[in-house]
mmCIF file with all atom_site columns, C-alpha atoms in Angstrom:
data_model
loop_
_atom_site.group_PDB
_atom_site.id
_atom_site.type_symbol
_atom_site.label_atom_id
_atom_site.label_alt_id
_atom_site.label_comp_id
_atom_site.label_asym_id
_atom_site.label_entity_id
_atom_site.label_seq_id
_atom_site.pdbx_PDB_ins_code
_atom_site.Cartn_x
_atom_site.Cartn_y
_atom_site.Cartn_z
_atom_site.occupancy
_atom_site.B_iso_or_equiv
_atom_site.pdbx_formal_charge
_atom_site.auth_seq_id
_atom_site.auth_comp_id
_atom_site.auth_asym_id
_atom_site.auth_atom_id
_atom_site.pdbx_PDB_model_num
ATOM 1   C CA . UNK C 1 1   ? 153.922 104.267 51.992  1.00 78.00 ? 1   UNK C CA 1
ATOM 2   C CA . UNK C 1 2   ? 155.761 105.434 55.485  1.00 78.00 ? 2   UNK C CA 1
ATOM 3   C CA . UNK C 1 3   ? 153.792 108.583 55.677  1.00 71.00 ? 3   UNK C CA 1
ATOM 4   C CA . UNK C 1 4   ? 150.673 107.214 54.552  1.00 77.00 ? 4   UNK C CA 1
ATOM 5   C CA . UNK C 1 5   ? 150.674 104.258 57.660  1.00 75.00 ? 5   UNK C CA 1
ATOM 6   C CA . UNK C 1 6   ? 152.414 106.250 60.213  1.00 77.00 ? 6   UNK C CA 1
ATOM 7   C CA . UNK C 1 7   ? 151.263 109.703 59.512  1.00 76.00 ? 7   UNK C CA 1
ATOM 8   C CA . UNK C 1 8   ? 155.376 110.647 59.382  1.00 80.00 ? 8   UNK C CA 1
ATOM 9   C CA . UNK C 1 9   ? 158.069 110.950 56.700  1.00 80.00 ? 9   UNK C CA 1
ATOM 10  C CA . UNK C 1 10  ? 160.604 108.274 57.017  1.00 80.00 ? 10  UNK C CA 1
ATOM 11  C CA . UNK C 1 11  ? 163.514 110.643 58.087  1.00 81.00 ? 11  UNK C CA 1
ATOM 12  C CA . UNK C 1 12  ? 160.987 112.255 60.715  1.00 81.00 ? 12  UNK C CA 1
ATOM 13  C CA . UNK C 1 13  ? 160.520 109.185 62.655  1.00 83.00 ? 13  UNK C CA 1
ATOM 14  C CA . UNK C 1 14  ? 164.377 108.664 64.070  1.00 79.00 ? 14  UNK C CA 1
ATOM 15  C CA . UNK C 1 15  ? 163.383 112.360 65.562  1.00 82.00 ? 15  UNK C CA 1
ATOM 16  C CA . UNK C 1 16  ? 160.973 111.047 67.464  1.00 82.00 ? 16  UNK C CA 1
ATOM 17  C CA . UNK C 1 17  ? 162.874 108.739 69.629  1.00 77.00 ? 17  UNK C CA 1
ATOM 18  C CA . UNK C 1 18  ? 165.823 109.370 71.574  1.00 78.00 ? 18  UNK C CA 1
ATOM 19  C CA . UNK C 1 19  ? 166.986 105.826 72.356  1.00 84.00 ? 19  UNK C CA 1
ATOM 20  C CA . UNK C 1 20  ? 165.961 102.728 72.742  1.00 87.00 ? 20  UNK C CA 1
ATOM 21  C CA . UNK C 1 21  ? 163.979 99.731  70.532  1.00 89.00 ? 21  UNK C CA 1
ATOM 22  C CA . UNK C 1 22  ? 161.884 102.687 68.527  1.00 87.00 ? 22  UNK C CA 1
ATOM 23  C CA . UNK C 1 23  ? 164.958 105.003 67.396  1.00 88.00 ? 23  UNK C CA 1
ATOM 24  C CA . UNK C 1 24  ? 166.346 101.297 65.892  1.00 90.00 ? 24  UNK C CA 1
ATOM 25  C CA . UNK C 1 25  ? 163.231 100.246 64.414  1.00 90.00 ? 25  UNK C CA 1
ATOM 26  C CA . UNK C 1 26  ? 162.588 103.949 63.537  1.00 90.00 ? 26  UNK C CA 1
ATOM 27  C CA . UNK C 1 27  ? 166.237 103.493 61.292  1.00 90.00 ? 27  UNK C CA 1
ATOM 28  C CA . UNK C 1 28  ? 165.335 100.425 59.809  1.00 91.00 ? 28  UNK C CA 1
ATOM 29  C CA . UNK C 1 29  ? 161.750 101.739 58.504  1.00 91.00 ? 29  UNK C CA 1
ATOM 30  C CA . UNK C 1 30  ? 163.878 104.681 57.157  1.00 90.00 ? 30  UNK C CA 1
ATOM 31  C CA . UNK C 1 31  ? 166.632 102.165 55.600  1.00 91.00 ? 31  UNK C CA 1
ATOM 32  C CA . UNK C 1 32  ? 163.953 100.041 53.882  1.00 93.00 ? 32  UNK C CA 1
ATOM 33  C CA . UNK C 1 33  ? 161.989 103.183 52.461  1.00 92.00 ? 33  UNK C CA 1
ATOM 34  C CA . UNK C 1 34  ? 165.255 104.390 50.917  1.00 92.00 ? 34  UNK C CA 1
ATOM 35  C CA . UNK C 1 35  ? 166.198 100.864 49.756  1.00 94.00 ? 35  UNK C CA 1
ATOM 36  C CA . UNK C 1 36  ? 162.849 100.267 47.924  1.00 93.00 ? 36  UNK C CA 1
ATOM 37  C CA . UNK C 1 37  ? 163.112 104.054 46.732  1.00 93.00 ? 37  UNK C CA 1
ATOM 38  C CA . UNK C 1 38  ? 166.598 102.837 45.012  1.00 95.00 ? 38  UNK C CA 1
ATOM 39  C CA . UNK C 1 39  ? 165.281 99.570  43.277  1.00 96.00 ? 39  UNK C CA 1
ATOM 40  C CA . UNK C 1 40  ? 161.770 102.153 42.324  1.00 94.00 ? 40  UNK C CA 1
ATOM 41  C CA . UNK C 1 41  ? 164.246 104.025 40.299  1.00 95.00 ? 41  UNK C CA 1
ATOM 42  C CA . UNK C 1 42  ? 166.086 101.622 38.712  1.00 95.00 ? 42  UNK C CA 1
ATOM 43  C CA . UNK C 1 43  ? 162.824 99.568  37.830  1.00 96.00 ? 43  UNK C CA 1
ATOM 44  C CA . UNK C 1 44  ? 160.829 102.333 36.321  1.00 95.00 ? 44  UNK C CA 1
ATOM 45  C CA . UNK C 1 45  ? 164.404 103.544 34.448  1.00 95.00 ? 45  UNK C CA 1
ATOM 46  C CA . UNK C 1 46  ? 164.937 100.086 32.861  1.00 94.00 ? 46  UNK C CA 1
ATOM 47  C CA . UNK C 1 47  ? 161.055 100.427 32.532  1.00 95.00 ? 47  UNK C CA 1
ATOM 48  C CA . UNK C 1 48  ? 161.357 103.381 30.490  1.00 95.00 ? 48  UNK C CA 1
ATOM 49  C CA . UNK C 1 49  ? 164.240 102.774 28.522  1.00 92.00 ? 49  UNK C CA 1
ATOM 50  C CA . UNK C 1 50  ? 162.670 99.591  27.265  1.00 91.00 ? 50  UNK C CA 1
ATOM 51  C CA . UNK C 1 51  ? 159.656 100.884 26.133  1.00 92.00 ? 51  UNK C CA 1
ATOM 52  C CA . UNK C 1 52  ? 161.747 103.610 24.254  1.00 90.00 ? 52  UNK C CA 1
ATOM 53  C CA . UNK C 1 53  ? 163.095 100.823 22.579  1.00 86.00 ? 53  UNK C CA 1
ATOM 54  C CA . UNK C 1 54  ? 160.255 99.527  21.612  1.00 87.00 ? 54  UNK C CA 1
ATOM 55  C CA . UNK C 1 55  ? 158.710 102.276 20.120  1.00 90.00 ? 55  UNK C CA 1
ATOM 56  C CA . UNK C 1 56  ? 161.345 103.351 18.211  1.00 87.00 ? 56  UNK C CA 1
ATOM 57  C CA . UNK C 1 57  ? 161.384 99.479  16.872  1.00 84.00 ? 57  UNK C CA 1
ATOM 58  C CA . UNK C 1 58  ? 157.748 99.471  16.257  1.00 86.00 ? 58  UNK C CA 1
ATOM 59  C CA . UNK C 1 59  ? 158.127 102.870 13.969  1.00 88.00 ? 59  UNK C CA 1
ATOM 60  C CA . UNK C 1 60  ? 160.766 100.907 12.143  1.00 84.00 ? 60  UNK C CA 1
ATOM 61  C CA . UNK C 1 61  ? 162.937 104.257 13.068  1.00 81.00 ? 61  UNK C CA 1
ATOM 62  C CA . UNK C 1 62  ? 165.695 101.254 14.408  1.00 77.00 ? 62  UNK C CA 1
ATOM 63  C CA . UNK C 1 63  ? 167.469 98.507  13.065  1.00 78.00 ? 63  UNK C CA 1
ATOM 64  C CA . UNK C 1 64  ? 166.179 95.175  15.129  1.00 76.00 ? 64  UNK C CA 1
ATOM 65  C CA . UNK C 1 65  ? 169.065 93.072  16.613  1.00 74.00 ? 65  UNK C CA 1
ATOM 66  C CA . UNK C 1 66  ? 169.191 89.522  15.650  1.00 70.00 ? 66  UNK C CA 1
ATOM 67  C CA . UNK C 1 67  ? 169.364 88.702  19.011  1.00 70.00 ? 67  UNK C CA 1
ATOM 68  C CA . UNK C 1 68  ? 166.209 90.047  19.972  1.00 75.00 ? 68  UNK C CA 1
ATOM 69  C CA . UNK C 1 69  ? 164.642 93.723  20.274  1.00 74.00 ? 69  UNK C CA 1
ATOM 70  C CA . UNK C 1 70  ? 164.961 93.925  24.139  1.00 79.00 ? 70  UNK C CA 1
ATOM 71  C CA . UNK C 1 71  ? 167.953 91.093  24.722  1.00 78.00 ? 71  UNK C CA 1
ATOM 72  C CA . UNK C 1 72  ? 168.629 90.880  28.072  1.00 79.00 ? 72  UNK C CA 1
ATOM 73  C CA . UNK C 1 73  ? 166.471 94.153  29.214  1.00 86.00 ? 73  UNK C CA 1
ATOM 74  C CA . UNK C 1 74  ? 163.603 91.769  29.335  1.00 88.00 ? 74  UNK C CA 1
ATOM 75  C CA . UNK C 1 75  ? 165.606 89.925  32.269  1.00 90.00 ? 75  UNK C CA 1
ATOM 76  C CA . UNK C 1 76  ? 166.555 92.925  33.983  1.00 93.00 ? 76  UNK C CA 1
ATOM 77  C CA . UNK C 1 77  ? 163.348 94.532  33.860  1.00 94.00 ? 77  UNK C CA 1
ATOM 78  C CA . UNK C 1 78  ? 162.062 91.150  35.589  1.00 94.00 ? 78  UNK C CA 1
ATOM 79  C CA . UNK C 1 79  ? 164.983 90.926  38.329  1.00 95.00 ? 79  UNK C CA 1
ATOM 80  C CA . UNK C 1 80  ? 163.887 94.464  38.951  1.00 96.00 ? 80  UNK C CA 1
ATOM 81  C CA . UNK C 1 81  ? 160.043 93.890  39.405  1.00 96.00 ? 81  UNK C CA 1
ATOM 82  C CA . UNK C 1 82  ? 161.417 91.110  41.820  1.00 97.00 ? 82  UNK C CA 1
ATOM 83  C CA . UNK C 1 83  ? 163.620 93.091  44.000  1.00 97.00 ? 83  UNK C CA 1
ATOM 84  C CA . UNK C 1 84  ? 161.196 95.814  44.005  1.00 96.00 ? 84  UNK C CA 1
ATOM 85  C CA . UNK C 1 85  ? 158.331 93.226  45.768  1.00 96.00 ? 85  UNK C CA 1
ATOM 86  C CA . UNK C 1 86  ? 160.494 92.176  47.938  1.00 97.00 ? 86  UNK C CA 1
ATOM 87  C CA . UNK C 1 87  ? 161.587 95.613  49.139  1.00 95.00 ? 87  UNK C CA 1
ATOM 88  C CA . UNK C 1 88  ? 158.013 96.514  49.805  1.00 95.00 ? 88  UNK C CA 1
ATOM 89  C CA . UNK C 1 89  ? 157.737 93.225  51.616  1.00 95.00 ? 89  UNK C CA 1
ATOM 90  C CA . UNK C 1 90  ? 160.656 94.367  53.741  1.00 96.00 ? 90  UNK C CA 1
ATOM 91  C CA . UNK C 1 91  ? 159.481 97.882  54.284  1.00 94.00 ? 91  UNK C CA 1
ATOM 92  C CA . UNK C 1 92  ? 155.638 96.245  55.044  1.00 94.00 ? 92  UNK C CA 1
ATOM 93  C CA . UNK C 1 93  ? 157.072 94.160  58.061  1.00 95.00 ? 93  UNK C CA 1
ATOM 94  C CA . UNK C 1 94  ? 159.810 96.947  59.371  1.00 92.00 ? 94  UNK C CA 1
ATOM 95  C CA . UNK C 1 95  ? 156.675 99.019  59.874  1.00 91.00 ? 95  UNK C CA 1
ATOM 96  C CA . UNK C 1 96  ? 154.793 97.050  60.975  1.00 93.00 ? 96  UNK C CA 1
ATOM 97  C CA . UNK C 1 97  ? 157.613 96.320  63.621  1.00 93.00 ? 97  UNK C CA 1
ATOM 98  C CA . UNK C 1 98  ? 157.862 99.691  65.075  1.00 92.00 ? 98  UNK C CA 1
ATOM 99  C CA . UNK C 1 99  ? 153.884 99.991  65.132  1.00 91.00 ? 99  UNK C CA 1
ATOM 100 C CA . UNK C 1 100 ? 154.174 97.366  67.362  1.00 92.00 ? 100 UNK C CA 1
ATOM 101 C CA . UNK C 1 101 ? 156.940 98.742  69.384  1.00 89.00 ? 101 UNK C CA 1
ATOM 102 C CA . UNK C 1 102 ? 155.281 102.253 69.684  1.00 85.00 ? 102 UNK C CA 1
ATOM 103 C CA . UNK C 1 103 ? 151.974 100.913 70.198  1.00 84.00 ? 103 UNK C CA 1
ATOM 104 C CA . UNK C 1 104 ? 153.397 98.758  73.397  1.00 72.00 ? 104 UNK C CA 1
ATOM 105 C CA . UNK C 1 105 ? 155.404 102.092 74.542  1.00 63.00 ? 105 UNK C CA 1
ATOM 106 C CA . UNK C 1 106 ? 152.390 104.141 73.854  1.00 60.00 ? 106 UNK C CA 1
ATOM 107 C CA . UNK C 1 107 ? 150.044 101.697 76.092  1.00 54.00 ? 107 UNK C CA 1
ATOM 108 C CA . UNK C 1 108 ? 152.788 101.443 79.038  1.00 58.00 ? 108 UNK C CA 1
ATOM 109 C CA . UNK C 1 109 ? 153.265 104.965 79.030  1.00 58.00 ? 109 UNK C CA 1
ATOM 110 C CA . UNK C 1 110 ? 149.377 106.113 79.357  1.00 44.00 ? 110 UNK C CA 1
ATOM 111 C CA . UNK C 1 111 ? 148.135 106.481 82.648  1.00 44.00 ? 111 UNK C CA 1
ATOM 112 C CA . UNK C 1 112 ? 145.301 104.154 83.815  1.00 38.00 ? 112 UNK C CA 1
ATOM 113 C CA . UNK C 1 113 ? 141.660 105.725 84.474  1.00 39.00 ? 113 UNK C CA 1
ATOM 114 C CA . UNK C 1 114 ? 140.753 105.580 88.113  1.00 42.00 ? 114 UNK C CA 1
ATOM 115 C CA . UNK C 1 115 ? 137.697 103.808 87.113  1.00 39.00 ? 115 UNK C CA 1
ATOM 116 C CA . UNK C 1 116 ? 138.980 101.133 84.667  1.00 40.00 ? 116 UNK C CA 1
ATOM 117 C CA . UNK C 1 117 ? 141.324 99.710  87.486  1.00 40.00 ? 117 UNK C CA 1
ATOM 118 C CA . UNK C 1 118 ? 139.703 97.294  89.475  1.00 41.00 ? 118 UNK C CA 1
ATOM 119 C CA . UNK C 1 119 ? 139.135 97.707  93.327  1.00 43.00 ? 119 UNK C CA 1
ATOM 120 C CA . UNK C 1 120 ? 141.238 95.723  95.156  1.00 44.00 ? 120 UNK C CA 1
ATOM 121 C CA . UNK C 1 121 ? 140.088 92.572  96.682  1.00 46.00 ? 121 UNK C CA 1
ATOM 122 C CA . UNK C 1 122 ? 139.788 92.813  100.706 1.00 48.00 ? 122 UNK C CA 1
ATOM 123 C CA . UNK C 1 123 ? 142.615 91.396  102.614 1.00 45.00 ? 123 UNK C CA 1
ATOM 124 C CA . UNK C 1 124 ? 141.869 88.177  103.801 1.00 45.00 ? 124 UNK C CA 1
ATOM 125 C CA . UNK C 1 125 ? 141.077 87.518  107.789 1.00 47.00 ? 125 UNK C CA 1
ATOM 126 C CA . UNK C 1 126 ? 143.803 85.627  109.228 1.00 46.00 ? 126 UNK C CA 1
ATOM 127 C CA . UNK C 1 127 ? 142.172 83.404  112.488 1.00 46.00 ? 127 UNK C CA 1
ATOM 128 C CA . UNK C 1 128 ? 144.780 81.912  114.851 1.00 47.00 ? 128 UNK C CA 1
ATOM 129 C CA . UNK C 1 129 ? 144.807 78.360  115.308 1.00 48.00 ? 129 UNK C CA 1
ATOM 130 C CA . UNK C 1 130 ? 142.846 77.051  118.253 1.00 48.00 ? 130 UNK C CA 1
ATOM 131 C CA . UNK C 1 131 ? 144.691 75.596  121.011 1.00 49.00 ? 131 UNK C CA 1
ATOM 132 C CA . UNK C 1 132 ? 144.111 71.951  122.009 1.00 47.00 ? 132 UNK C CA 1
ATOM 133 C CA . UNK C 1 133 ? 144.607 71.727  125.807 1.00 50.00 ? 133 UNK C CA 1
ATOM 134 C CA . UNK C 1 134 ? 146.114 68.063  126.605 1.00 49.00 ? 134 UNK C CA 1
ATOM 135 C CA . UNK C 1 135 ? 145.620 66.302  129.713 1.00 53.00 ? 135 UNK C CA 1
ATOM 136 C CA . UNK C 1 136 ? 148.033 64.601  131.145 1.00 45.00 ? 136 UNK C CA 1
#
């Protein structure tokens, strides 16, 4: 998902910034991917070992536990689906955070056409006050 919006692998971008607002945000996009990485894995394990379950259960190769074929798996396997949206959701806003933060850096740093800057306006004329000659 990092490489696909930023055009970098998540360990790449800390590289690309020595200090500053980007090399955090550049750590927390990194953080997130590996986070939601973690919770991938342990979805898509419970994921698997569930459905091995199942098959075996639907061959009649296993004995079926009063208590249900999956028990609690079916629980975990939901948890897991949970955690794993919201770890997307997490790594969706922490890039979008440091594409905001690079795009800002990248306009501030860019140097301005000659053309696209306005002329300035003329300096105003400055008149000195007329003097009022009193008579005495």
């Amino acid at each position: 998902m990092v490489h696909e919006t930023l055009g970098a692998w998540p360990r790449a971008l800390g590289r690309l910034h020595a200090e500053g607002p980007e090399l955090v945000l550049a750590d927390l996009v990194y953080t997130a991917a590996r986070h939601l990485d973690h919770v991938h894995e342990q979805f898509t394990g419970a994921a698997q070992h569930a459905a091995s379950i199942l098959t075996r259960a639907a061959a009649g190769n296993t004995s079926i536990n009063s208590l249900g074929v999956l028990q609690n798996r079916g629980s975990q396997i939901d948890i897991l689906a949970a955690r794993r949206d919201d770890a997307v959701d997490r790594l969706k806003e922490a890039i979008d955070a440091y594409r905001q933060v690079t795009a800002s850096e990248d306009a501030a740093s860019r140097p301005r056409r000659p053309g696209a800057v306005p002329a300035p306006a003329p300096a105003p004329t400055i008149t000195q006050p007329a003097r009022v000659a009193r008579g005495r």
